[in-house]
Amino acid sequence: MYRSNTCGELRISDVKKQVTLAGWVQTVRKFGAITFVDLRDRYGITQLLFGEELNAQLDAQPLGREFVLQATGIVSERSNKNPNMPTGDVEISVQSFKILNKSAIPPFTIQDDTDGGDDLRMKYRFLDLRRNAVKKNLELRYAVNRSARNYLHENNFMDIETPFLIKSTPEGARDFVVPSRMNPGQFYALPQSPQTFKQLLMVSGYDRYYQIVKCFRDEDLRADRQPEFTQIDCEMAFVEQEDILNMFESLIKRIFKDVKHIDYTEKVERMTWEDAMWQYGNDKPDIRFGMQIANLKSAFLKGGRIQATGELINGAGFGVFDNAETVLAIAAPGCGDYTRKQTDELTEWVKRPQIGMQGLVYIKCNADGTFKSSVDKFYPEEKLKAIAAAAGAKPGDLVLILAGREERTRKATSELRLEMGKKLGFRKDDEFKLLWVMDFPLFEYAEEENRWVARHHPFTSPKPDHISVMIDNNPLIENADKYLEHPYSNIKANAYDMVLNGNEIGGGSIRIYQRELQEKMFAALGMSEEEALHKFGFLLGAFEYGAPPHGGIAFGFDRLCSILGGSESIRDFIAFPKNNSGRDVMLDAPSTIDDKQFEELQIKLNLKG
Amino acid sequence: MYRSNTCGELRISDVKKQVTLAGWVQTVRKFGAITFVDLRDRYGITQLLFGEELNAQLDAQPLGREFVLQATGIVSERSNKNPNMPTGDVEISVQSFKILNKSAIPPFTIQDDTDGGDDLRMKYRFLDLRRNAVKKNLELRYAVNRSARNYLHENNFMDIETPFLIKSTPEGARDFVVPSRMNPGQFYALPQSPQTFKQLLMVSGYDRYYQIVKCFRDEDLRADRQPEFTQIDCEMAFVEQEDILNMFESLIKRIFKDVKHIDYTEKVERMTWEDAMWQYGNDKPDIRFGMQIANLKSAFLKGGRIQATGELINGAGFGVFDNAETVLAIAAPGCGDYTRKQTDELTEWVKRPQIGMQGLVYIKCNADGTFKSSVDKFYPEEKLKAIAAAAGAKPGDLVLILAGREERTRKATSELRLEMGKKLGFRKDDEFKLLWVMDFPLFEYAEEENRWVARHHPFTSPKPDHISVMIDNNPLIENADKYLEHPYSNIKANAYDMVLNGNEIGGGSIRIYQRELQEKMFAALGMSEEEALHKFGFLLGAFEYGAPPHGGIAFGFDRLCSILGGSESIRDFIAFPKNNSGRDVMLDAPSTIDDKQFEELQIKLNLKG
């Protein structure tokens, strides 16, 4: 061992002990004949004192930043203690030292507020990982991993590894594929999730399964997606939805407790998908704050059945509202005194291409009970008052109203709500609020192909009451215009998402376990019997031999960690992430391969122009 | 929840409770008006008693093997108890039941001694997994996983995930590659191990890393290899070889304790590679028994320096021995009374193509102190006595002698020793004997290319004393015939294998952490500077910025589990294994992919003839 102690553990009680430390040189400070060195390792920083007698040696072998140094000496009490460091009471009076390895000058400083840009830090990820900020993230990640495993173990779950080289069944996302040398012309796929395997394990009788496992999706990467990502993947047999919700909200609470030392004792709230869409404009509401959406006018909600007629706003001669499919309002608390500049800024904000609205209507609810709006010429004060009341505004609040096509307007209002929540300090990193969103539509309508697609995945069961609707009706959509009237459009899934602070951290469902129902599902998705057998014959086969009722959930491990760590970026919580082009810039991967590899795999490139 | 209890937990103390169980029908036994059903789940089997009043219902819905059944009833004391089952004192007097799912008749019986052949059981792996024998294996696997994680956690190791989509650097084995759609013409590789990443983590200061992680090698599969396999992968910084050996023999001892309830208190034996080859004929000796090899004549040992001149056997006029490069002997205890038939069988055994020897010489050491051999006409009794003494034979033993080319003879003698050990009952499944094999040659000589190859991998450091030999000499082999005289042939690696009962269960090394030495290594392997930079530039770069001394080990998790489980086959310990052609016969993978997938990936097939 190159050390007797770490750089994080020596205390005043260790004074007079002889110790050997090894680590990296954080700083070198020379004061005349003596030199102070801060030595850093994973566990902390300890100050080394090189006295006069070592001066000549230090001159002969000067220390630089990030040199790897081994030093032996006596623990001494410091004259000027540093109360901000656990080791701040002591220093090591160095007796001898050895440079274990030198370092070139790092391309950026190894500090919390580094001077390195994103690209540089990714290229030198091995140096970026030395920074305390990144180390804390990986430590948190490991703590979440450990906590989840302990909880699941205590609850009789078994970690069972499922294969990575599987079969390509491109349903939702695109598969990564792997050419098979031993089976020329054939390919494996990397799993998008272990979904069918965990279901087979239920059929096999392993009634509580889990895995913390890498999954793969070949999708065009948005800012915060990775081609490989990690799931906490779980499945249970002989359970109903209620059992799953209880088991896994306790898992997340346990993680809060173990990792963040937070007692999340309250029951996790539950909300139907319809309510979430209606009141928050999206299916993963941030319920750390209210500001719910008032539906002043809303013709329909895809997959839902709610209507709002618009009697408060129609017929006043304001064409924007009269002609809009949907008009939605939120009340921003205490913003009634916004200046013209501030409301103009909000208007510009909703007109940005990412939001895409034409404009913004506001009503200021003055403290004195009067109202002032950007549509005063259309709506008398009484009307404004009624609209403000519908939006739940109080004196001093600012009502913000968006109008336009249903889907875009709802999305925009949701974004505006989140933006205002952020502005107003309602979205605190250290406040955590869980929510179950439930009763999703089982199907979405795919216009181009005039067929149904599974909203969750093709293995999700309808609600028990809706199974017969699915079995008893033909999935074919005869009249595309009236797809909303097809019985399938009304079927709800026995599915649930767990939402944390406005982020979906997990999702799952009770699964289909009857062959007939599963076949009906494949048919509804436009799969021929032959295709279904080719792709999922093993699962349909398994359902013939005594499949138990079962269900499960998968948590996005990267995302969960980033939220617990108070960050927006999952990349900060992955040791070696890829960039937005799916590249590992440190490795310079992907890269070309040898001719010999092409030959052995019996494939060749077929590059487009 | 579909059940109040599992099928494994009810005891006599539960009598009179009303319970609900759910599980699979193992057997149905009708006795007149009553029916007994054994209901099975992951936790055990409980007997259900259907009385007369349920007869009509049972007739209407007859139960079959593997039906999924839910039954509610009262726990009752059995009249004829079954002491072989933990639940054998009780049965459930069923009040109501529900068939949750039917089952077709399984293609083989779900029992320990199933009637299903290997292929059938692989195709219906989801049914095979129901068998107790397979379940026990997966439970053992999880217990090993859990034990290893606990030990490593307690010793400050951090589980850090490394990427699966990396760069192809085909050194040893063949990479599986993954075409990148977003980077047309380029490929990722699946990792053969996280080797370079764990080394980067050491450079980053995470001084104790571990992962239980899938690795991939596209090799032609022997009986007991899988294209994807699992490693317990570990690395430590600021350590020397001794630290690693201590840390990881304790890991394995902890697993013995947790999983097998074995206190392995003795120090793990250590043996140099030379001694292992010399005394046991291979580098992973089974030291549960002696029967060490006597080197009667042995010109050299590749990478070693030992010689035996052959004075005991030469010049007696026996051409086989006189002309042989190598003559090796073992003494089989208590086999001196082998019949002619038995020695003939052994001769046939060594002549099999897998062993490939021309014949076998034996010396019977009679209990009365006389000797009888198959070469009596060449060697007088005095000589036989001396040879037997050299082989360590006692009266009553049988000396077996093989002669021929060095490598083949050594291998054959090693196989013969293992075979005799097995015959004689020296290789018990429930006896465990660990061994460290150390001081391997750093290089092997590749005749075709007249260059060195890394015996372990290119990141293994030479023994500290041998570093200067490597730095100070040109790796080029000028005279191929005399490669054994090149200084590099004598360099020993700072590497170690852990051997359990004659199987390598883990291997590792102290790594190179100096750029200069790593460059020298790449050069020795015939890599140009350019190629080294292209493939491993990131690692060479990392070594410039303060790389600490480090080393590690990786255990073959599948193999470790199979040995602990007393099985020869790793496949029995993998939930969804592949066959010898790398196929998953249950999924029918690999398989063809769609034209659209080819188009998006911009590759096409290039099948040979």
XYZ file of N, CA, C and O in Angstrom, chain B residues 243-334:
368
model
N -1.418 -6.026 -1.792
C -2.692 -5.439 -1.350
C -3.865 -6.036 -2.109
O -4.924 -6.304 -1.547
N -3.646 -6.224 -3.394
C -4.722 -6.771 -4.226
C -5.008 -8.216 -3.824
O -6.159 -8.622 -3.673
N -3.941 -8.995 -3.660
C -4.141 -10.403 -3.302
C -4.931 -10.506 -1.993
O -5.881 -11.288 -1.883
N -4.559 -9.695 -1.018
C -5.259 -9.768 0.264
C -6.713 -9.347 0.147
O -7.611 -10.003 0.675
N -6.942 -8.230 -0.559
C -8.303 -7.713 -0.691
C -9.218 -8.738 -1.356
O -10.354 -8.939 -0.918
N -8.708 -9.414 -2.397
C -9.632 -10.217 -3.194
C -9.685 -11.681 -2.780
O -10.653 -12.361 -3.074
N -8.658 -12.159 -2.062
C -8.899 -13.484 -1.497
C -9.916 -13.369 -0.373
O -10.721 -14.273 -0.165
N -9.937 -12.225 0.294
C -10.970 -12.022 1.318
C -12.356 -11.909 0.692
O -13.354 -12.322 1.300
N -12.426 -11.324 -0.493
C -13.724 -11.264 -1.184
C -14.262 -12.678 -1.422
O -15.428 -12.972 -1.119
N -13.399 -13.539 -1.953
C -13.875 -14.886 -2.266
C -14.209 -15.656 -0.979
O -15.202 -16.392 -0.918
N -13.413 -15.440 0.050
C -13.723 -16.087 1.333
C -15.071 -15.616 1.869
O -15.840 -16.398 2.426
N -15.341 -14.333 1.693
C -16.621 -13.794 2.139
C -17.770 -14.454 1.373
O -18.825 -14.779 1.938
N -17.571 -14.662 0.080
C -18.604 -15.316 -0.724
C -18.792 -16.764 -0.249
O -19.929 -17.225 -0.103
N -17.687 -17.473 0.032
C -17.804 -18.825 0.599
C -18.668 -18.796 1.859
O -19.547 -19.632 2.047
N -18.386 -17.814 2.696
C -19.079 -17.722 3.982
C -20.568 -17.425 3.764
O -21.436 -18.125 4.292
N -20.848 -16.381 2.969
C -22.241 -15.953 2.807
C -23.066 -16.969 2.027
O -24.239 -17.171 2.331
N -22.473 -17.546 1.013
C -23.256 -18.340 0.066
C -23.215 -19.833 0.410
O -24.220 -20.525 0.302
N -22.028 -20.310 0.827
C -21.888 -21.746 1.085
C -21.730 -22.064 2.568
O -21.574 -23.231 2.924
N -21.722 -21.032 3.393
C -21.545 -21.213 4.841
C -20.262 -21.976 5.159
O -20.223 -22.817 6.046
N -19.238 -21.667 4.401
C -17.928 -22.300 4.599
C -16.970 -21.262 5.168
O -16.837 -20.163 4.627
N -16.318 -21.600 6.278
C -15.270 -20.733 6.820
C -13.951 -21.121 6.174
O -13.339 -22.118 6.549
N -13.543 -20.352 5.211
C -12.258 -20.634 4.550
C -11.235 -19.771 5.264
O -10.964 -18.643 4.862
N -10.668 -20.307 6.342
C -9.821 -19.461 7.190
C -8.356 -19.501 6.787
O -7.617 -18.560 7.043
N -7.927 -20.595 6.159
C -6.495 -20.671 5.859
C -6.105 -19.647 4.793
O -6.932 -19.194 4.005
N -4.843 -19.275 4.843
C -4.272 -18.365 3.842
C -4.332 -19.054 2.474
O -4.096 -20.257 2.373
N -4.655 -18.301 1.447
C -4.701 -18.897 0.115
C -3.267 -19.174 -0.361
O -2.391 -18.306 -0.279
N -3.039 -20.384 -0.837
C -1.695 -20.736 -1.303
C -1.300 -19.911 -2.515
O -2.154 -19.451 -3.266
N -0.008 -19.772 -2.706
C 0.499 -19.048 -3.872
C 1.511 -19.924 -4.585
O 2.260 -20.657 -3.951
N 1.552 -19.808 -5.874
C 2.445 -20.638 -6.664
C 2.892 -19.821 -7.867
O 2.091 -19.093 -8.445
N 4.166 -19.922 -8.226
C 4.584 -19.226 -9.440
C 4.059 -19.993 -10.652
O 3.804 -21.195 -10.574
N 3.946 -19.278 -11.724
C 3.518 -19.904 -12.968
C 4.457 -21.053 -13.343
O 4.031 -22.114 -13.770
N 5.767 -20.832 -13.134
C 6.729 -21.886 -13.464
C 6.485 -23.148 -12.659
O 6.481 -24.263 -13.200
N 6.276 -22.968 -11.352
C 6.005 -24.133 -10.509
C 4.715 -24.832 -10.928
O 4.637 -26.061 -10.943
N 3.703 -24.026 -11.250
C 2.423 -24.620 -11.657
C 2.606 -25.469 -12.906
O 2.138 -26.610 -12.973
N 3.326 -24.916 -13.878
C 3.545 -25.642 -15.128
C 4.402 -26.883 -14.882
O 4.164 -27.954 -15.442
N 5.411 -26.740 -14.047
C 6.377 -27.800 -13.788
C 5.752 -28.949 -12.990
O 5.956 -30.120 -13.298
N 4.974 -28.572 -11.977
C 4.462 -29.584 -11.049
C 3.078 -30.097 -11.415
O 2.671 -31.180 -10.987
N 2.320 -29.292 -12.162
C 0.945 -29.693 -12.470
C 0.653 -29.705 -13.963
O -0.406 -30.130 -14.397
N 1.588 -29.174 -14.746
C 1.427 -29.247 -16.188
C 0.490 -28.220 -16.772
O 0.252 -28.207 -17.979
N -0.086 -27.350 -15.939
C -0.918 -26.265 -16.473
C -0.912 -25.108 -15.494
O -0.429 -25.235 -14.363
N -1.481 -23.980 -15.949
C -1.377 -22.762 -15.145
C -2.584 -22.554 -14.232
O -2.750 -21.485 -13.660
N -3.439 -23.570 -14.112
C -4.547 -23.469 -13.160
C -4.732 -24.799 -12.438
O -5.765 -25.460 -12.571
N -3.721 -25.177 -11.666
C -3.741 -26.507 -11.050
C -4.880 -26.687 -10.048
O -5.221 -25.768 -9.309
N -5.413 -27.888 -10.082
C -6.365 -28.289 -9.054
C -5.543 -28.841 -7.900
O -4.971 -29.930 -8.000
N -5.459 -28.086 -6.803
C -4.611 -28.531 -5.689
C -5.423 -29.183 -4.576
O -4.961 -29.298 -3.448
N -6.625 -29.656 -4.922
C -7.349 -30.451 -3.934
C -6.642 -31.778 -3.710
O -6.918 -32.489 -2.750
N -5.754 -32.144 -4.632
C -5.008 -33.396 -4.447
C -3.591 -33.210 -4.983
O -3.304 -32.264 -5.716
N -2.709 -34.127 -4.563
C -1.295 -34.016 -4.917
C -1.028 -34.556 -6.303
O -1.368 -33.933 -7.288
N -0.384 -35.752 -6.377
C -0.084 -36.363 -7.668
C 0.660 -35.389 -8.574
O 0.318 -35.225 -9.754
N 1.671 -34.753 -7.994
C 2.414 -33.782 -8.798
C 3.239 -34.490 -9.865
O 3.593 -35.655 -9.729
N 3.519 -33.735 -10.901
C 4.234 -34.297 -12.040
C 5.730 -34.360 -11.759
O 6.306 -33.392 -11.267
N 6.327 -35.523 -12.051
C 7.783 -35.627 -11.982
C 8.347 -35.414 -13.383
O 7.940 -36.082 -14.332
N 9.255 -34.449 -13.499
C 9.863 -34.150 -14.803
C 11.074 -35.042 -14.993
O 12.178 -34.722 -14.571
N 10.873 -36.193 -15.620
C 11.986 -37.129 -15.833
C 12.933 -36.602 -16.898
O 14.126 -36.846 -16.871
N 12.362 -35.888 -17.834
C 13.174 -35.253 -18.869
C 12.354 -34.094 -19.419
O 11.164 -34.256 -19.716
N 12.992 -32.938 -19.557
C 12.239 -31.772 -20.023
C 13.219 -30.723 -20.466
O 13.956 -30.163 -19.658
N 13.268 -30.493 -21.763
C 14.302 -29.635 -22.320
C 14.120 -28.176 -21.929
O 15.069 -27.488 -21.603
N 12.889 -27.724 -21.956
C 12.646 -26.301 -21.666
C 11.161 -26.135 -21.367
O 10.358 -27.045 -21.543
N 10.838 -24.959 -20.942
C 9.445 -24.609 -20.700
C 9.310 -23.212 -21.256
O 9.970 -22.298 -20.790
N 8.491 -23.050 -22.258
C 8.382 -21.751 -22.939
C 8.133 -20.644 -21.923
O 7.154 -20.686 -21.182
N 8.988 -19.665 -21.916
C 8.810 -18.558 -20.999
C 9.348 -18.875 -19.622
O 9.326 -18.042 -18.731
N 9.794 -20.097 -19.410
C 10.405 -20.463 -18.138
C 11.838 -20.876 -18.381
O 12.337 -20.810 -19.493
N 12.517 -21.314 -17.352
C 13.946 -21.570 -17.522
C 14.384 -22.903 -16.914
O 15.556 -23.153 -16.723
N 13.404 -23.760 -16.597
C 13.746 -24.983 -15.881
C 14.147 -26.077 -16.867
O 13.614 -26.183 -17.961
N 15.093 -26.907 -16.466
C 15.485 -28.037 -17.303
C 15.570 -29.295 -16.450
O 15.830 -29.245 -15.258
N 15.298 -30.423 -17.071
C 15.556 -31.712 -16.416
C 16.261 -32.567 -17.458
O 15.810 -32.661 -18.598
N 17.373 -33.152 -17.059
C 18.249 -33.735 -18.079
C 17.844 -35.126 -18.520
O 18.213 -35.574 -19.597
N 17.132 -35.854 -17.702
C 16.676 -37.173 -18.118
C 17.634 -38.285 -17.777
O 17.581 -39.365 -18.365
N 18.516 -38.093 -16.784
C 19.543 -39.101 -16.488
C 18.955 -40.425 -16.010
O 19.559 -41.473 -16.189
N 17.746 -40.367 -15.419
C 17.132 -41.591 -14.900
C 16.682 -42.537 -15.998
O 16.583 -43.741 -15.788
N 16.372 -42.002 -17.153
C 15.715 -42.819 -18.169
C 16.512 -42.969 -19.457
O 16.311 -43.918 -20.218
N 17.418 -42.031 -19.693
C 18.152 -42.066 -20.958
C 19.101 -43.263 -21.032
O 19.565 -43.767 -20.019
N 19.361 -43.672 -22.243
C 20.441 -44.627 -22.483
C 20.151 -46.063 -22.115
O 21.044 -46.894 -22.101
N 18.874 -46.358 -21.810
C 18.531 -47.743 -21.477
C 18.111 -48.507 -22.719
O 17.684 -49.653 -22.637
N 18.174 -47.835 -23.850
C 17.808 -48.507 -25.088
C 16.339 -48.406 -25.416
O 15.876 -48.953 -26.417
N 15.553 -47.696 -24.576
C 14.126 -47.520 -24.857
C 13.967 -46.263 -25.705
O 14.009 -45.133 -25.203
N 13.798 -46.470 -27.001
C 13.820 -45.375 -27.957
C 12.775 -44.310 -27.673
O 13.025 -43.112 -27.848
N 11.612 -44.739 -27.234
C 10.534 -43.775 -26.970
C 10.998 -42.704 -26.002
O 10.777 -41.508 -26.203
N 11.650 -43.140 -24.936
C 12.139 -42.169 -23.947
C 13.390 -41.449 -24.458
O 13.550 -40.250 -24.271
N 14.280 -42.227 -25.077
C 15.529 -41.624 -25.537
C 15.270 -40.483 -26.513
O 15.931 -39.453 -26.467
N 14.303 -40.685 -27.408
C 14.071 -39.697 -28.453
C 13.091 -38.589 -28.061
O 12.929 -37.618 -28.787
N 12.419 -38.780 -26.928
C 11.390 -37.807 -26.544
C 12.019 -36.511 -26.057
O 13.080 -36.529 -25.425
N 11.347 -35.412 -26.394
C 11.768 -34.115 -25.875
C 11.508 -34.090 -24.364
O 12.283 -33.553 -23.596
N 10.394 -34.680 -24.003
C 9.930 -34.572 -22.619
C 9.372 -35.911 -22.147
O 8.670 -36.594 -22.892
N 9.688 -36.275 -20.916
C 9.118 -37.469 -20.288
C 8.621 -37.081 -18.900
O 9.385 -36.563 -18.086
N 7.314 -37.285 -18.664
C 6.697 -36.846 -17.412
C 5.969 -38.007 -16.747
O 5.415 -38.874 -17.432
N 5.982 -38.009 -15.424
C 5.369 -39.118 -14.687
C 4.495 -38.609 -13.551
O 4.766 -37.550 -12.985
N 3.447 -39.355 -13.269
C 2.664 -39.109 -12.054
C 2.456 -40.446 -11.356
O 2.505 -41.510 -11.992
N 2.211 -40.361 -10.052
C 1.960 -41.584 -9.283
C 0.521 -41.574 -8.803
O 0.121 -40.681 -8.056
N -0.251 -42.582 -9.252
C -1.652 -42.664 -8.845
C -1.744 -43.528 -7.591
O -1.455 -44.729 -7.642
N -2.137 -42.924 -6.479
C -2.084 -43.649 -5.209
C -3.047 -44.844 -5.188
O -4.196 -44.735 -5.623
N -2.538 -45.974 -4.727
C -3.384 -47.147 -4.513
C -3.819 -47.854 -5.775
O -4.698 -48.708 -5.748
